[in-house]
Amino acid sequence: MLTHTPGPAPARSLEVLGARLHYEVRGKGPLLVLVGAPMDAGAFAPLADLLAADHTVLTTDPRGINRSRLDDPEQDSTPQLRAADLSRLITHIDAGPAVVVGSSGGAVSALALTQQHPEQVRTVVAHEPPLIGLLEDHAPLRAGTEQMVAAYLSGDVIGAWTRFFAQAGIAVPEPVVEQMFGGDRDARQVADERRWFAHELRATTYWSPDITRLRSAPCRIVVGIGEDSAGQLCDRTSRALAQALDTEPTAFPGDHTGFVDSPEAFADRLRTVLQGS
């Protein structure tokens, strides 16, 4: 097994249009980008340390999240903006084309990057992108999203998260939701959560990929699904995307956050997938 001695990745920043992006670089070798939305670079740190044994690994906080500060805090975070940010980071590091591994909203960012700058992408792994527009029941799902956003912005945090988990098909008992999102909480976590509900959730889940452009892109596109995500909303959206691209989905360990819960197993599976590129 490849090994890498992890250490704190130095904090770096890059000025882009309307924002200052926090990013981190580990390791040496071909460029591999790990990206989430709204998850920040910290969520990917254990996986990044493992992959840095044979890759230059780039992680970043998406614009407006944690250490990536905006000139206008009320600016919406769209897949197109986040793709432009990734493009500038890849250009700045000057180590592309890159393997881009995106999870959840980060998978949407990666797909948007593939559409906008296919020359910068060698392989994209889109792990569980929540693209509800690909589903036949997209109208009630969109209505449900509007309801959860409205609930959150009205101050009903528990109600918003309860609606979110129900629509996502993730079973979380109400007392657990209250324990997770009630009472005293970290101010930064709350700020990022509010930004996600107010300025990111809708633009990400409502985004419509250009299937024709993706199918004609010169890079390889892998649609990833967690082995434990069966029946969940992102399992359905991922399968719909794979079908539209005329490809078979690829199973990864764990569920929607398998790269956080089981980084070693996720890294092993990712290496196997990339060997087929």
C-alpha atoms as one frame of an Amber mdcrd trajectory, in Angstrom:
protein
   0.000   0.000   0.000   1.267   3.478  -0.852   2.004   5.601   2.183   2.437
   9.281   2.862   3.444  10.945   6.096   0.712  13.525   6.640   1.411  16.938
   8.014  -0.537  20.157   8.187  -1.028  21.459   4.663   0.102  25.092   4.404
  -2.745  27.562   4.029  -2.679  29.386   0.721  -5.032  31.837  -0.946  -5.820
  33.036  -4.446  -7.635  36.209  -5.445 -10.395  35.532  -7.962 -13.285  37.624
  -9.189 -15.277  38.613  -6.118 -13.529  36.296  -3.682 -10.333  35.135  -2.014
 -10.119  31.342  -2.210  -8.482  29.268   0.510  -6.696  26.215  -0.891  -4.200
  23.565   0.183  -1.730  21.455  -1.792  -0.214  18.154  -0.664   2.083  15.573
  -2.192   3.766  15.245  -5.554   2.711  13.709  -8.855  -0.233  14.108 -11.246
  -2.761  16.713 -10.119  -5.833  15.416  -8.316  -8.505  17.856  -7.108 -10.865
  16.977  -4.255 -13.852  19.275  -4.022 -17.125  19.509  -2.163 -19.940  22.022
  -1.831 -20.634  23.070   0.793 -17.972  20.820   2.395 -14.672  22.609   2.861
 -11.077  21.431   2.497 -10.989  20.081   6.045 -13.546  17.374   5.234 -11.203
  15.965   2.589  -7.974  16.171   4.618  -7.706  12.455   5.597  -8.400  11.338
   2.015  -6.031  13.984   0.649  -3.236  12.769   2.924  -3.645   9.226   1.598
  -3.746  10.248  -2.053  -0.762  12.569  -1.642   1.470   9.467  -1.667   1.349
   9.527  -5.474  -0.505  12.711  -6.454  -0.350  16.435  -6.066  -3.640  16.881
  -4.224  -5.526  20.178  -4.283  -8.326  20.888  -1.813 -10.220  24.135  -1.359
 -12.990  25.827   0.568 -15.717  26.734  -1.962 -16.358  30.455  -2.318 -18.206
  31.866   0.679 -17.518  28.799   2.841 -15.224  28.914   5.888 -11.926  30.534
   4.849 -12.891  31.473   1.256 -14.288  34.942   1.782 -16.524  36.904  -0.579
 -16.510  40.584  -1.456 -20.320  40.355  -1.443 -21.582  37.939   1.239 -25.019
  37.900  -0.402 -23.717  36.546  -3.711 -25.249  33.215  -4.738 -22.888  30.271
  -5.198 -23.590  28.737  -8.606 -21.948  25.721 -10.235 -20.676  28.027 -12.977
 -18.925  30.328 -10.479 -17.433  27.424  -8.555 -16.231  25.841 -11.830 -14.546
  29.111 -12.768 -12.828  29.110  -9.368 -11.566  25.558  -9.911 -10.315  26.509
 -13.356  -8.333  29.432 -11.934  -6.863  27.251  -9.185  -5.770  24.586 -11.691
  -4.222  27.290 -13.887  -2.517  28.869 -10.881  -0.968  25.589  -9.725   0.077
  24.867 -13.316  -0.011  21.080 -12.955  -3.010  20.112 -15.054  -4.878  18.569
 -16.679  -6.347  17.221 -13.480  -8.280  14.329 -12.118 -11.222  16.069 -10.422
 -13.116  14.180  -7.733 -16.228  16.019  -6.613 -18.770  14.904  -4.049 -22.353
  16.135  -3.662 -22.423  19.799  -4.701 -18.732  19.446  -5.502 -19.661  16.813
  -8.088 -21.899  19.425  -9.703 -18.975  21.875  -9.657 -16.773  19.250 -11.322
 -19.331  18.609 -14.051 -19.673  22.351 -14.684 -15.871  22.589 -14.939 -15.909
  19.758 -17.481 -18.423  21.681 -19.577 -16.635  25.019 -19.327 -12.979  23.921
 -19.452 -12.735  20.318 -20.698  -9.071  20.833 -21.580  -8.261  21.124 -17.857
  -9.839  17.803 -16.901  -8.339  14.363 -17.541 -10.889  12.366 -15.525 -13.848
  13.568 -13.501 -15.368  11.455 -10.746 -18.812  12.859  -9.939 -19.740  11.240
  -6.631 -23.477  11.512  -5.898 -24.364  14.838  -7.576 -27.840  15.972  -6.345
 -29.201  16.918  -9.778 -32.935  16.674  -9.128 -33.821  18.025 -12.563 -32.816
  14.668 -14.053 -35.649  12.905 -12.207 -39.246  12.529 -13.338 -40.510  13.793
  -9.978 -38.371  16.916 -10.130 -41.326  19.275  -9.623 -42.307  18.065  -6.131
 -38.626  17.774  -5.224 -38.090  21.379  -6.221 -41.136  22.410  -4.219 -39.770
  20.516  -1.234 -36.443  22.315  -1.599 -38.206  25.681  -1.591 -40.057  24.664
   1.571 -36.895  23.647   3.432 -35.120  26.857   2.425 -38.096  28.937   3.527
 -38.229  27.072   6.840 -34.553  27.687   7.516 -34.680  31.371   6.632 -37.705
  31.810   8.887 -35.667  30.480  11.810 -37.000  26.907  11.873 -33.604  25.214
  11.681 -34.800  21.862  13.022 -37.765  21.857  10.641 -35.541  22.673   7.675
 -33.141  19.839   8.427 -35.997  17.432   9.113 -37.395  18.234   5.657 -33.952
  17.906   4.120 -33.278  14.432   5.506 -36.778  13.251   4.586 -36.404  14.407
   0.986 -32.872  13.001   0.780 -34.158   9.595   1.891 -31.801   9.551   4.876
 -33.341   8.192   8.071 -32.405  10.468  10.976 -34.676  10.318  14.065 -36.069
  13.680  15.156 -34.261  13.635  18.540 -30.975  13.162  16.694 -31.770  16.092
  14.387 -32.485  18.231  17.445 -29.226  17.125  19.036 -27.248  17.874  15.884
 -28.747  21.250  15.030 -30.260  22.610  18.248 -28.710  24.422  21.189 -25.328
  26.140  21.164 -23.397  25.585  17.963 -20.132  26.674  16.380 -20.554  30.112
  14.816 -18.607  29.248  11.673 -20.628  26.081  11.136 -23.846  28.059  11.472
 -22.625  30.744   9.051 -21.681  28.138   6.439 -24.973  26.320   6.964 -26.972
  29.499   6.489 -25.051  30.350   3.352 -25.771  26.887   1.968 -29.505  27.167
   2.551 -29.772  30.788   1.421 -27.295  31.001  -1.447 -26.136  27.575  -2.631
 -28.652  24.742  -2.259 -31.086  25.820  -4.963 -28.489  26.840  -7.567 -26.692
  23.523  -7.106 -29.616  21.111  -7.142 -31.507  22.951  -9.912 -28.498  23.085
 -12.259 -29.075  21.312 -15.578 -26.024  19.608 -17.074 -25.497  19.846 -20.818
 -25.554  16.128 -21.539 -24.456  16.564 -25.153 -21.384  18.549 -24.137 -20.511
  16.121 -21.369 -20.830  13.110 -23.660 -18.557  14.752 -26.225 -15.952  15.915
 -23.692 -12.464  14.485 -24.307 -12.108  13.407 -20.682 -13.439  10.342 -18.895
 -16.526  10.849 -16.704 -17.141   8.441 -13.836 -20.425   8.632 -11.934 -19.894
   7.422  -8.378 -22.522   6.094  -5.969 -22.051   5.008  -2.370 -22.608   1.311
  -1.780 -24.781   2.190   1.219 -26.804   4.915  -0.527 -29.377   2.621  -2.143
 -32.773   4.280  -2.357 -31.536   7.699  -1.298 -32.151  10.761  -3.439 -28.522
  11.046  -4.572 -28.514   7.383  -5.533 -31.432   8.156  -7.847 -29.914  11.328
  -9.315 -26.566   9.621  -9.877 -28.168   6.709 -11.689 -30.156   9.135 -13.823
 -26.957  10.975 -14.747 -25.147   7.739 -15.595 -28.052   6.652 -17.789 -28.083
  10.015 -19.592 -24.341   9.688 -20.230 -24.781   6.078 -21.392 -22.405   4.736
 -18.779 -22.594   2.468 -15.757 -22.314   3.981 -12.265 -19.319   3.034 -10.170
 -19.740   1.901  -6.555 -17.679   3.528  -3.804 -17.458   2.482  -0.146 -19.936
   3.957   2.308 -22.765   6.355   1.611 -22.971  10.019   0.613 -20.028  10.870
   2.877 -18.057   7.660   2.421 -14.851   9.596   1.742 -15.136  11.076   5.254
 -16.229   7.924   7.088 -13.864   5.459   5.361 -11.076   7.430   3.659  -8.741
   4.433   3.336 -11.317   2.267   1.575 -12.426   5.212  -0.554  -8.819   5.947
  -1.588  -8.225   2.303  -2.525 -11.368   2.237  -4.658 -10.512   5.558  -6.287
  -7.048   4.323  -7.252  -8.574   1.229  -8.818 -10.988   3.403 -10.795  -8.226
   5.742 -11.969  -6.086   2.841 -13.151  -8.770   2.252 -15.754  -8.474   5.801
 -17.100
